[in-house]
Coordinates of C-alpha atoms in Angstrom, one line a residue:
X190 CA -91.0 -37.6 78.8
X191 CA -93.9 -38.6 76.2
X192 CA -93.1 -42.0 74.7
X193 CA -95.5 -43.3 72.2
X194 CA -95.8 -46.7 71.1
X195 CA -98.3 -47.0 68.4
X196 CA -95.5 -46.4 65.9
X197 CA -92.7 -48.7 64.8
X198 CA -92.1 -52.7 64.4
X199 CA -93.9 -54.4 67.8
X200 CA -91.4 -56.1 69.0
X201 CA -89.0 -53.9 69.3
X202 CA -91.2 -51.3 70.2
X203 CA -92.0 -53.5 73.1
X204 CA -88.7 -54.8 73.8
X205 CA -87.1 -51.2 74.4
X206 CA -89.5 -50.2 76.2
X207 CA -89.0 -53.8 78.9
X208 CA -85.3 -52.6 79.6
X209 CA -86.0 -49.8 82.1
X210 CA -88.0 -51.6 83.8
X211 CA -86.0 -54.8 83.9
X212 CA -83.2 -52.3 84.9
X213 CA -85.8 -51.2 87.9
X214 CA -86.7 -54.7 88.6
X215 CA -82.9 -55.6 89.6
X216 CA -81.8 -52.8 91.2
X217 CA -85.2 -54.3 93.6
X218 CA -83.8 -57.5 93.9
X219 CA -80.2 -56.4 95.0
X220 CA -81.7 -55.3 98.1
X221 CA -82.3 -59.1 98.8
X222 CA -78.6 -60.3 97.1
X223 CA -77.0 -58.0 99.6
X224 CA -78.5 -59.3 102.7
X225 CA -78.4 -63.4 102.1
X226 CA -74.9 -63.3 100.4
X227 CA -73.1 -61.4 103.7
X228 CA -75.8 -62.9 106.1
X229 CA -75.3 -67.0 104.5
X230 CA -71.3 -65.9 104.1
X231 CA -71.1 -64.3 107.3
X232 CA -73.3 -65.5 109.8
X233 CA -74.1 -69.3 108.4
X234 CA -76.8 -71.5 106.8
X235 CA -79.3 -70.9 110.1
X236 CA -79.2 -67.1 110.0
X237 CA -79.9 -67.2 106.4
X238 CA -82.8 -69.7 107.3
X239 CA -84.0 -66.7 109.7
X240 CA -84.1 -64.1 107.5
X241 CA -85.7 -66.2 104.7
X242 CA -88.6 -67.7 107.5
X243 CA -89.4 -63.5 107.2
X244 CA -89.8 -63.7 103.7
X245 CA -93.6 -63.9 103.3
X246 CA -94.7 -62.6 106.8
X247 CA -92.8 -59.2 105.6
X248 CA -94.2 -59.2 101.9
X249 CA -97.5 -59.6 103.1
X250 CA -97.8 -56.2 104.8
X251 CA -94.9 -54.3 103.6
X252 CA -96.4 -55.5 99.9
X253 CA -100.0 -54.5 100.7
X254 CA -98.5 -51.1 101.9
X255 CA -96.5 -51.3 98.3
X256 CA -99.9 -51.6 96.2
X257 CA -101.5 -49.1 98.3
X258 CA -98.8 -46.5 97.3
X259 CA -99.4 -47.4 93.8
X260 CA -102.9 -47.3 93.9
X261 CA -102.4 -43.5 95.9
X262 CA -100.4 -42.7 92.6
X263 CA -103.4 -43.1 90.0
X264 CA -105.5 -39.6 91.3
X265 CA -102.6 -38.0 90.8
X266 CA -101.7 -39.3 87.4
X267 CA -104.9 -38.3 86.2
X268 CA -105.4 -34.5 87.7
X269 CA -101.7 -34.1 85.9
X270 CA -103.0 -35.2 82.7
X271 CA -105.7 -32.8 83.4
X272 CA -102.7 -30.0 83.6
X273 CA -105.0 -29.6 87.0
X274 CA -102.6 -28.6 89.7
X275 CA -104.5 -27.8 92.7
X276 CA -106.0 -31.4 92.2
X277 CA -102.7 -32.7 92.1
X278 CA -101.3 -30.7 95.1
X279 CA -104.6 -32.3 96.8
X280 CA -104.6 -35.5 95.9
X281 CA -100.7 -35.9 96.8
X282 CA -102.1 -34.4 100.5
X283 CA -104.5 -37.4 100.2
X284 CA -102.2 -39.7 100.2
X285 CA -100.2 -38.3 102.1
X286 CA -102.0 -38.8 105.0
X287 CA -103.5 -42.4 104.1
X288 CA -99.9 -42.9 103.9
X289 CA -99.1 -42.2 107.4
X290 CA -101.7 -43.3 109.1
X291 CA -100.9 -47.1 107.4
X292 CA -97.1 -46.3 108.4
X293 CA -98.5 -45.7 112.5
X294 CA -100.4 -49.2 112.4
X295 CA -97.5 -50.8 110.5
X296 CA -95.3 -49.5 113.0
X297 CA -97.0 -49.3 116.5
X298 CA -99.0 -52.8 115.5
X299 CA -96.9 -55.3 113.2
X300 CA -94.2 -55.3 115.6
X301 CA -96.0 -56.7 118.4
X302 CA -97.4 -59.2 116.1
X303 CA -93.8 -60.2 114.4
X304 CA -93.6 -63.1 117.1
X305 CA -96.6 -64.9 117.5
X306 CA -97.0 -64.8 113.8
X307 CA -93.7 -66.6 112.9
X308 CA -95.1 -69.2 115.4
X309 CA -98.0 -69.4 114.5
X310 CA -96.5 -70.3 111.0
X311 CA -94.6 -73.0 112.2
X312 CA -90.7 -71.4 112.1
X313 CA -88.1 -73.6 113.6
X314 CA -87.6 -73.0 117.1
X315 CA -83.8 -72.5 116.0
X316 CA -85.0 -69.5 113.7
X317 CA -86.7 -68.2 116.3
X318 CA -84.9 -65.3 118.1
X319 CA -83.2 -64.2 115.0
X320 CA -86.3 -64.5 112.6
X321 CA -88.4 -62.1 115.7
X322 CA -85.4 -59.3 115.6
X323 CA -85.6 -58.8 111.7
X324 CA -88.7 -58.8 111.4
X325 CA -89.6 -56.2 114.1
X326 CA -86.9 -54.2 112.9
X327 CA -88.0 -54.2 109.4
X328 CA -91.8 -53.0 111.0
X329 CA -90.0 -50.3 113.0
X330 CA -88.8 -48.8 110.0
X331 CA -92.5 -49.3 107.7
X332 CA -92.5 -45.7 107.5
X333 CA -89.5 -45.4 105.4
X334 CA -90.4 -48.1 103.4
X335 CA -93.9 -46.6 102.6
X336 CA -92.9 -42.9 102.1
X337 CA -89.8 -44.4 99.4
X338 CA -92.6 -46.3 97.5
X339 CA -95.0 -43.2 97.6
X340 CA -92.8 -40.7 96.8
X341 CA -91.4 -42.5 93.9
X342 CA -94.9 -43.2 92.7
X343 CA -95.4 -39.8 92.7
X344 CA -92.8 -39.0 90.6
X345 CA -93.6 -41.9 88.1
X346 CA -97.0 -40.3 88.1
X347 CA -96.1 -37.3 86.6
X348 CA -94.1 -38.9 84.0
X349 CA -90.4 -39.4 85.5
X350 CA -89.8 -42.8 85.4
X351 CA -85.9 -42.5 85.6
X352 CA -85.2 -40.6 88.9
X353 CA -86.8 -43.0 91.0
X354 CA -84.5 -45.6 89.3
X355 CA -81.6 -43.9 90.5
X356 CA -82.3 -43.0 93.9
X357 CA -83.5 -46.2 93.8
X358 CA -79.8 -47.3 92.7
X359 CA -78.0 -45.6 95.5
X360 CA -80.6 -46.8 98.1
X361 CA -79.4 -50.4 97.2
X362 CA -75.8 -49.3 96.6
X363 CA -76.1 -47.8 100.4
X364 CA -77.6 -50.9 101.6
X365 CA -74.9 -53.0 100.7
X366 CA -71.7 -51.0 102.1
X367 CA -74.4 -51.1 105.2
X368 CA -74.7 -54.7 105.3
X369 CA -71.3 -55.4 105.0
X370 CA -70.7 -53.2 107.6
X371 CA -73.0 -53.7 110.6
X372 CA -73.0 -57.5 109.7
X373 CA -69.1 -57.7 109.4
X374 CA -67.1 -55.5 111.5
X375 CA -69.6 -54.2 113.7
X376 CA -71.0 -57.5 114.2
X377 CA -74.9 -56.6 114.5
X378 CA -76.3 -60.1 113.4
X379 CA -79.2 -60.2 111.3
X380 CA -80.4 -57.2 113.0
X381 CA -78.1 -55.7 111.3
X382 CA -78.6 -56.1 108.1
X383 CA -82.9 -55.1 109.0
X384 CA -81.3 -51.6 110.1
X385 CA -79.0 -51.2 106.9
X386 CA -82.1 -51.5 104.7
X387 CA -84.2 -49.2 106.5
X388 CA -81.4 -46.8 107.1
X389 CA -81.0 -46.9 103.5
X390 CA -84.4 -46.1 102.5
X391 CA -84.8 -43.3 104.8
X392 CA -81.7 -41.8 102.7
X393 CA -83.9 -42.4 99.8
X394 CA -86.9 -40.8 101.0
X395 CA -84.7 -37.7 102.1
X396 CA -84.0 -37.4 98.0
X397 CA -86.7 -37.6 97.2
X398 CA -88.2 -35.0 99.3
X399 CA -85.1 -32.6 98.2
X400 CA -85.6 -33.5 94.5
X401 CA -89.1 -32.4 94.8
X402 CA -88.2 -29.4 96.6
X403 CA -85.7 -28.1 94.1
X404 CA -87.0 -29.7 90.7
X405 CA -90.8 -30.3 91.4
X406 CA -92.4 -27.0 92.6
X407 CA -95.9 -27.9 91.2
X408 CA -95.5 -30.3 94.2
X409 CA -95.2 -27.6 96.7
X410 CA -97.9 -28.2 99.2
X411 CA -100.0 -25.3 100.1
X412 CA -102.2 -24.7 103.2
X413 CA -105.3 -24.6 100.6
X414 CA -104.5 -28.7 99.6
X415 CA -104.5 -29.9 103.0
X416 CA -108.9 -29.5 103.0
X417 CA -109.4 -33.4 102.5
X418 CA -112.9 -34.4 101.3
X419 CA -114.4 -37.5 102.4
X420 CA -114.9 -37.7 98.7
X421 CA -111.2 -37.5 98.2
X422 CA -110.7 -39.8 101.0
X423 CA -112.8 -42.2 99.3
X424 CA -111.5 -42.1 95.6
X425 CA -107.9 -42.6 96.6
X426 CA -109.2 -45.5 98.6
X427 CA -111.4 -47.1 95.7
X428 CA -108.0 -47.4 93.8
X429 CA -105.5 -48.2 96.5
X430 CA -107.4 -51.0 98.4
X431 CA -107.7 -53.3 95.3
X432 CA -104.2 -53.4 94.3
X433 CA -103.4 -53.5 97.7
X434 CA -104.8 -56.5 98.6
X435 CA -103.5 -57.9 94.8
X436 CA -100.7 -58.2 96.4
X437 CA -101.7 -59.4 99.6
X438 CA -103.5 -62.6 97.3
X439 CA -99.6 -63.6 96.4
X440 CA -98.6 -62.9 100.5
X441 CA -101.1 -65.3 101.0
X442 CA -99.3 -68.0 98.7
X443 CA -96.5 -67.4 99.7
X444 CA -97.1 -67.9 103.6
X445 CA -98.4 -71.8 103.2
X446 CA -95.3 -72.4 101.3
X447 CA -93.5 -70.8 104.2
X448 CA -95.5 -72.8 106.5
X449 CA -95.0 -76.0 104.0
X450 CA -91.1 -75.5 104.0
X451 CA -90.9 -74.9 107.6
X452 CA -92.1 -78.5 108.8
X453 CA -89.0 -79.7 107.0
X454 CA -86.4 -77.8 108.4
X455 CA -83.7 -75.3 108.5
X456 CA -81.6 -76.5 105.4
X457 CA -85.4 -76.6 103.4
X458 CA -85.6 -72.9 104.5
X459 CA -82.6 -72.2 103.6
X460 CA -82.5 -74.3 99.8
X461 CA -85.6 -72.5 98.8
X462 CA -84.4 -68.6 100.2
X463 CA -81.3 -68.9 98.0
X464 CA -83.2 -70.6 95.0
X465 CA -85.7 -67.5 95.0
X466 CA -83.2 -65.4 95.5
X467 CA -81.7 -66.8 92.2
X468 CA -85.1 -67.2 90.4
X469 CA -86.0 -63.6 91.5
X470 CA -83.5 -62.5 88.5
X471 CA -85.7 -64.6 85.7
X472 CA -88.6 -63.6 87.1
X473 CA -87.8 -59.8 86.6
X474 CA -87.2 -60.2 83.2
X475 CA -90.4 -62.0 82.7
X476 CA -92.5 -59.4 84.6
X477 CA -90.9 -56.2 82.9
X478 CA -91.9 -57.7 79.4
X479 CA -95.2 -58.1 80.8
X480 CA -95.8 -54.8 82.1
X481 CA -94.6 -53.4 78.6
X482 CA -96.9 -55.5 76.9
X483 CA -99.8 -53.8 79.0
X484 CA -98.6 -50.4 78.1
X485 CA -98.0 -50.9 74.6
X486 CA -102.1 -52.4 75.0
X487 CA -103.0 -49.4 76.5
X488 CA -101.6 -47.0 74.3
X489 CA -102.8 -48.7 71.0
X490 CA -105.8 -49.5 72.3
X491 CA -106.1 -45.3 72.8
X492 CA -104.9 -45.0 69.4
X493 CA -107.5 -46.9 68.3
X494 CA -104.5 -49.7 66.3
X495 CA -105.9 -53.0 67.3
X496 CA -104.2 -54.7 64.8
X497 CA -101.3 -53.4 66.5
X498 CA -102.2 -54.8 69.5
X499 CA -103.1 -58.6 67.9
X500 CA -99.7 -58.4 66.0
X501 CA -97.8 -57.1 69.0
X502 CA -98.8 -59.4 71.5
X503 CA -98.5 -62.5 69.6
X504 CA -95.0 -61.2 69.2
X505 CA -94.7 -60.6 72.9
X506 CA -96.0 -64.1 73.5
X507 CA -93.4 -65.8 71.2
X508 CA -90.6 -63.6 72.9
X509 CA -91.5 -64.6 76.5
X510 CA -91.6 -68.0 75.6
X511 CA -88.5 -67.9 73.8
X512 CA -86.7 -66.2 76.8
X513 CA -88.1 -68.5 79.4
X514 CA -86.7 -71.7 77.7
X515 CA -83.0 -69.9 77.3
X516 CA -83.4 -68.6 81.5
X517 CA -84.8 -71.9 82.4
X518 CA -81.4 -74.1 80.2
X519 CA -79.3 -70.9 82.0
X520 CA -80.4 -71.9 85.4
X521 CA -80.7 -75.7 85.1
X522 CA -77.2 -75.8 83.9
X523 CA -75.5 -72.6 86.0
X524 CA -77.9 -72.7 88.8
X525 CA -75.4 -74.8 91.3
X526 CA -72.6 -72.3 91.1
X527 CA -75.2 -69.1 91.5
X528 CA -76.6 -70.5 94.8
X529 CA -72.8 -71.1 96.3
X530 CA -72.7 -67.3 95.7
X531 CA -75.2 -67.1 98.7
X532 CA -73.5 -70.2 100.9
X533 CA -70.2 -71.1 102.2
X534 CA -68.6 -73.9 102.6
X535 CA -70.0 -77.7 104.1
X536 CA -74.2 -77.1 102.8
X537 CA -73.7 -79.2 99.7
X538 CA -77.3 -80.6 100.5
X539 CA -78.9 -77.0 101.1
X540 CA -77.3 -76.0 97.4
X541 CA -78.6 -79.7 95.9
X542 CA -81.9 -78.6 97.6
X543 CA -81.9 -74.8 95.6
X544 CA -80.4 -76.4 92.7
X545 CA -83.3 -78.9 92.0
X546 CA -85.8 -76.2 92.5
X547 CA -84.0 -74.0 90.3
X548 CA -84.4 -76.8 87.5
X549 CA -88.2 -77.4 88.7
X550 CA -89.1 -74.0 87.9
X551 CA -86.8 -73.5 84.8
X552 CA -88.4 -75.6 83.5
X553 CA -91.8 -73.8 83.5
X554 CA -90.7 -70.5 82.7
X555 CA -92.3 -70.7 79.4
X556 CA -95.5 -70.8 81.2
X557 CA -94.4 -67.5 83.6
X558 CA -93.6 -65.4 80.4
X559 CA -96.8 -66.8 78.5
X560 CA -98.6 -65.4 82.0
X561 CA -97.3 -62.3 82.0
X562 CA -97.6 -61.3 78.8
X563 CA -101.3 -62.4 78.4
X564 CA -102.3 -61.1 81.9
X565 CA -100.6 -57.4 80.9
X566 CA -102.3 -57.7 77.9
X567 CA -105.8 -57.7 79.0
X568 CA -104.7 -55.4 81.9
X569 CA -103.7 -53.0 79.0
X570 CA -107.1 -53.4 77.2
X571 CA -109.1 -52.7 80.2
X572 CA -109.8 -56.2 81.6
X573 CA -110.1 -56.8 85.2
X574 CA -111.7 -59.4 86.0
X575 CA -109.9 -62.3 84.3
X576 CA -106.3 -61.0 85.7
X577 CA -107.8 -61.0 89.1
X578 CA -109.3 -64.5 89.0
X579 CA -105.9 -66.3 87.7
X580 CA -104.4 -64.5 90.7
X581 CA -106.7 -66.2 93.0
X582 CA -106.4 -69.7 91.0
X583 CA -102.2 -69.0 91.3
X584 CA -103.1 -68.5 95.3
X585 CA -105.4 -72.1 95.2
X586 CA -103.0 -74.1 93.5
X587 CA -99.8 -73.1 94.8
X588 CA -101.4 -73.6 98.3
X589 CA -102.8 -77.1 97.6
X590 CA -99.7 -78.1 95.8
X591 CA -97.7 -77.3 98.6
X592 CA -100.1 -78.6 101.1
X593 CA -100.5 -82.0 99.5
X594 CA -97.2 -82.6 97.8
X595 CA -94.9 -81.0 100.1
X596 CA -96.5 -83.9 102.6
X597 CA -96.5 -86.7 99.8
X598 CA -93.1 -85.7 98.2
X599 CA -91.3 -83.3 100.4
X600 CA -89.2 -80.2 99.2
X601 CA -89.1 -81.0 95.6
X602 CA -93.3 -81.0 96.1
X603 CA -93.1 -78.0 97.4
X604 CA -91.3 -76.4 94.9
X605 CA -93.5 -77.6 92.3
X606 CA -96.1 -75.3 93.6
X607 CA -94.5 -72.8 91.4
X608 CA -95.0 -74.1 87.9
X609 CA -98.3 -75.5 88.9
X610 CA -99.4 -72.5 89.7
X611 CA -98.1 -70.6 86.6
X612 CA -100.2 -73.5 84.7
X613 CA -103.4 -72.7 86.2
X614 CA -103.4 -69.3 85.7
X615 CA -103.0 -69.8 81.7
X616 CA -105.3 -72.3 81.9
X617 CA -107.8 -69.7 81.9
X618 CA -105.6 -66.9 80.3
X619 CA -105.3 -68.3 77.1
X620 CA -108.9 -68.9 75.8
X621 CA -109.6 -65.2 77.6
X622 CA -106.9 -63.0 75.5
X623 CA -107.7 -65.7 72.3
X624 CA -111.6 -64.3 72.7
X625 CA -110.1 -61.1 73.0
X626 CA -108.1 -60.9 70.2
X627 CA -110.7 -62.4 67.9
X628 CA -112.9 -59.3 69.1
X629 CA -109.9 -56.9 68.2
X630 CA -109.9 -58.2 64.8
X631 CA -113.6 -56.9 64.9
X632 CA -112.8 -53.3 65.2
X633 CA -112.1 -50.8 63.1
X634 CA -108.4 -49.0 62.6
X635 CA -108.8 -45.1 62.9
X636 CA -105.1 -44.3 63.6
X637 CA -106.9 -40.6 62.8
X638 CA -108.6 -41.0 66.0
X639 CA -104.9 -41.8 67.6
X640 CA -104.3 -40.1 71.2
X641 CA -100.7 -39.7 72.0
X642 CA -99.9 -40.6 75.8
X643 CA -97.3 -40.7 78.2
X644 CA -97.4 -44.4 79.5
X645 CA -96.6 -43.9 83.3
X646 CA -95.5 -47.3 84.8
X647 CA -96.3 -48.0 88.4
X648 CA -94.2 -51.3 89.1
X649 CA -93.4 -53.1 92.7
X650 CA -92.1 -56.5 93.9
X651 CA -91.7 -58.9 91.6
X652 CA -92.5 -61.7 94.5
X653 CA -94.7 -64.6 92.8
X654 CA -96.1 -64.5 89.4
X655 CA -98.4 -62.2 89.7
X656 CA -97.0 -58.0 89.6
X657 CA -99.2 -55.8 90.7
X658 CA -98.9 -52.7 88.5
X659 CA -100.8 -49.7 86.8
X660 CA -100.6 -48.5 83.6
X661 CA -101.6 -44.4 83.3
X662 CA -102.1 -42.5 80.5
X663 CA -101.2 -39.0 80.3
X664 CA -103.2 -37.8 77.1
X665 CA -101.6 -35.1 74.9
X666 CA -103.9 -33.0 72.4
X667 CA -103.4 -33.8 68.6
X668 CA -104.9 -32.9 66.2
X669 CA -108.2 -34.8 65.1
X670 CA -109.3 -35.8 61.7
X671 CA -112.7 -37.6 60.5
X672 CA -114.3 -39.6 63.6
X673 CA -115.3 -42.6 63.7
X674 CA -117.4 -44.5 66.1
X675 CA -115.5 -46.9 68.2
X676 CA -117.5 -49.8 69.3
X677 CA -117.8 -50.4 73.0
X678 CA -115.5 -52.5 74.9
X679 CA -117.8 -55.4 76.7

């Protein structure tokens, strides 16, 4: 469905639009509620250490497989704006088989690895066992986590946004009556709760294949679509490997911190799995306003409104900040009883632990919103190398802060790594969007010249600061008036 946004007040243009995605962002996170409440509730404070010591080894490929997807998802965007459909039956072939061939080395090779990686990052010997069985469990099933984030990227791409929310809903609602069930009565272990996610998405992926059977027939792959250029090959790879590896950069992070957190113990493990699991939620809402604020650039920026855009994002700006300083004073007051939700009885020093690291990064969530606005922003506008450099100075100083202060200071300078890292980055964002907006306020306004689109958002985990996404324009005809030359975007 065509939504434009170069009409109506900013704010709430950009507000309304943030909701869906927010909505998209949670449903993501439940996956993780599910498992640590019934596996910290269920199994104890060590098996909840186990699952979180995964954390960042599994985000690291799973997520790179993640931007891949997305990246598989922009050939097709286009060729449908193009109302082209045997390039969109071909490219979806593409892909396809890109798809599954990353799926066989996820799933023949990452397995094998699962082991001497978790030692090789330092996991507690009493993690061990149960940390190796989730992990290879979660690799076995790569393929079902792939295809789900394909297929749904597909869809996105041709402007459905909603479907893959809801088979996104009952792939987490599945999950949990799962979880519950092979951690509780059949009393699977942590193993358990690895098969109940992959089970789950496999159901999703089985939707989504019937939905595009019965609803989707411009889908309907032919014998004709399955003669792959190398040139195909290589376009789908030009978009896939960058935002691939995007997310990789935050993998990276997030492995020293794991490595940090693991020379201090189980109950450190532990504290900082159920405080992310509790900062996930702010974080989502930060990142969907973000990733409206790039479409609404986009769009604007098509419509040739750039005093839209200057008007809109300063509004954006003042709304992130606004709701990081209310999350942050929700947290630091509320964040205690949240993290008991994950932890029974007898780990008051675990739930100190989360609760202090809750407060250290509530207290920078100002800076997170001011991030992700700025960074969508310049996303939206076409800007790609500034967004990619605060991603790597977000990588440098939450490695060196958890390096160095996790030694000096322990967990709580390890946890700082998070709002340090958030500072960098708008160290550099700042003066970049201000030099952009002052060239804004340079060009013209033809709202004559306006192209309608269909903003098609390509979103994924929400781990970090930094969301790798992709905003796509469908363009839709209109009629054209006077035109009027448009300078060039440096």
């Amino acid at each position: 469905m065509a939504t434009s946004l170069t009409t109506g007040r900013p704010w709430r243009v950009i507000l309304a639009f943030s909701i869906p995605l927010l909505l998209g962002n949670v449903v993501q996170q439940l996956y993780q509620f599910a498992d640590a409440i019934v596996v910290g509730r269920h199994l104890g404070v060590t098996s909840l250490a186990a699952v979180g010591a995964t954390g960042s080894l599994l985000f690291l490929l799973l997520g790179f497989a993640w931007g891949l997807t997305s990246g598989f998802a922009i050939p097709i965007a286009q060729a449908f704006g193009a109302r082209d459909d045997a390039a969109v039956r071909r490219s979806v072939a593409t892909g396809v088989l890109l798809s599954a061939f990353t799926s066989v080395i996820l799933t023949v090779g990452a397995p094998l690895l699962a082991a001497p990686i978790l030692a090789l990052l330092q996991t507690p010997p009493e993690l061990m066992a149960e940390a190796t069985i989730f992990t290879q469990i979660s690799f076995l099933g790569a393929s079902a986590t792939m295809f789900f984030n394909y297929l749904s990227a597909i869809i996105r791409a041709i402007g459905d946004s909603k479907t893959p929310l809801v088979f996104l809903t009952v792939s987490c609602v599945l999950n949990v009556g799962l979880v519950v069930l092979m951690v509780g009565p059949l009393e699977w272990g942590v193993g358990g709760a690895a098969i109940a996610t992959v089970v789950a998405q496999a159901v999703s992926v089985a939707l989504c294949l019937e939905f595009v059977r019965r609803r989707l027939p411009m889908l309907h792959l032919r014998r004709a679509d399955w003669r792959i250029t190398r040139a195909d090959i290589s376009e789908h790879l030009r978009l896939g490997l960058p935002m691939g590896f995007q997310a990789s950069i935050i993998a990276i992070g997030t492995l020293t911190v794991q490595v940090a957190l693991n020379t201090l113990g189980a109950d450190a493990v532990a504290a900082y799995t159920t405080g992310s699991r509790v900062d996930s939620l702010a974080v989502a809402l930060l990142s969907s306003l973000g990733l409206a604020v790039s479409m609404y650039a986009a769009q604007n920026h098509g419509g040739r409104r750039p005093d839209r855009i200057r008007r809109g994002v300063v509004e954006a700006t003042w709304m992130a900040v606004v709701a990081g300083l209310v999350l942050g004073g929700l947290l630091i007051a509320f964040g205690a009883p949240m993290v008991r939700l994950f932890i029974g009885e007898g780990s008051d020093a675990v739930v100190d632990d989360a609760h202090r690291m809750l407060i250290i990064n509530g207290c920078g969530y100002w800076a997170l919103g001011m991030l992700f606005v700025l960074r969508g922003a310049l996303q939206g506008l076409g800007h790609t190398l500034v967004p990619t450099v605060t991603g790597v100075i977000e990588l440098v100083m939450r490695v060196g802060a958890a390096i160095v202060l996790g030694a000096w200071i322990g967990f709580d300078g390890v946890a700082l790594s998070n709002p340090l890292a958030w500072l960098g980055a708008i160290v550099l964002l700042v003066p970049a969007y201000v030099r952009a907006h002052r060239a804004l306020g340079r060009l013209p306004i033809d709202p004559a010249e306006a192209t309608e689109t269909s903003a098609i958002a390509i979103v994924g985990p929400t781990d970090g600061s930094m969301v790798v996404d992709a905003v796509v324009t469908q363009p839709v005809r209109v009629q054209r008036a006077r035109r009027l030359r448009w300078p060039r975007r440096r």
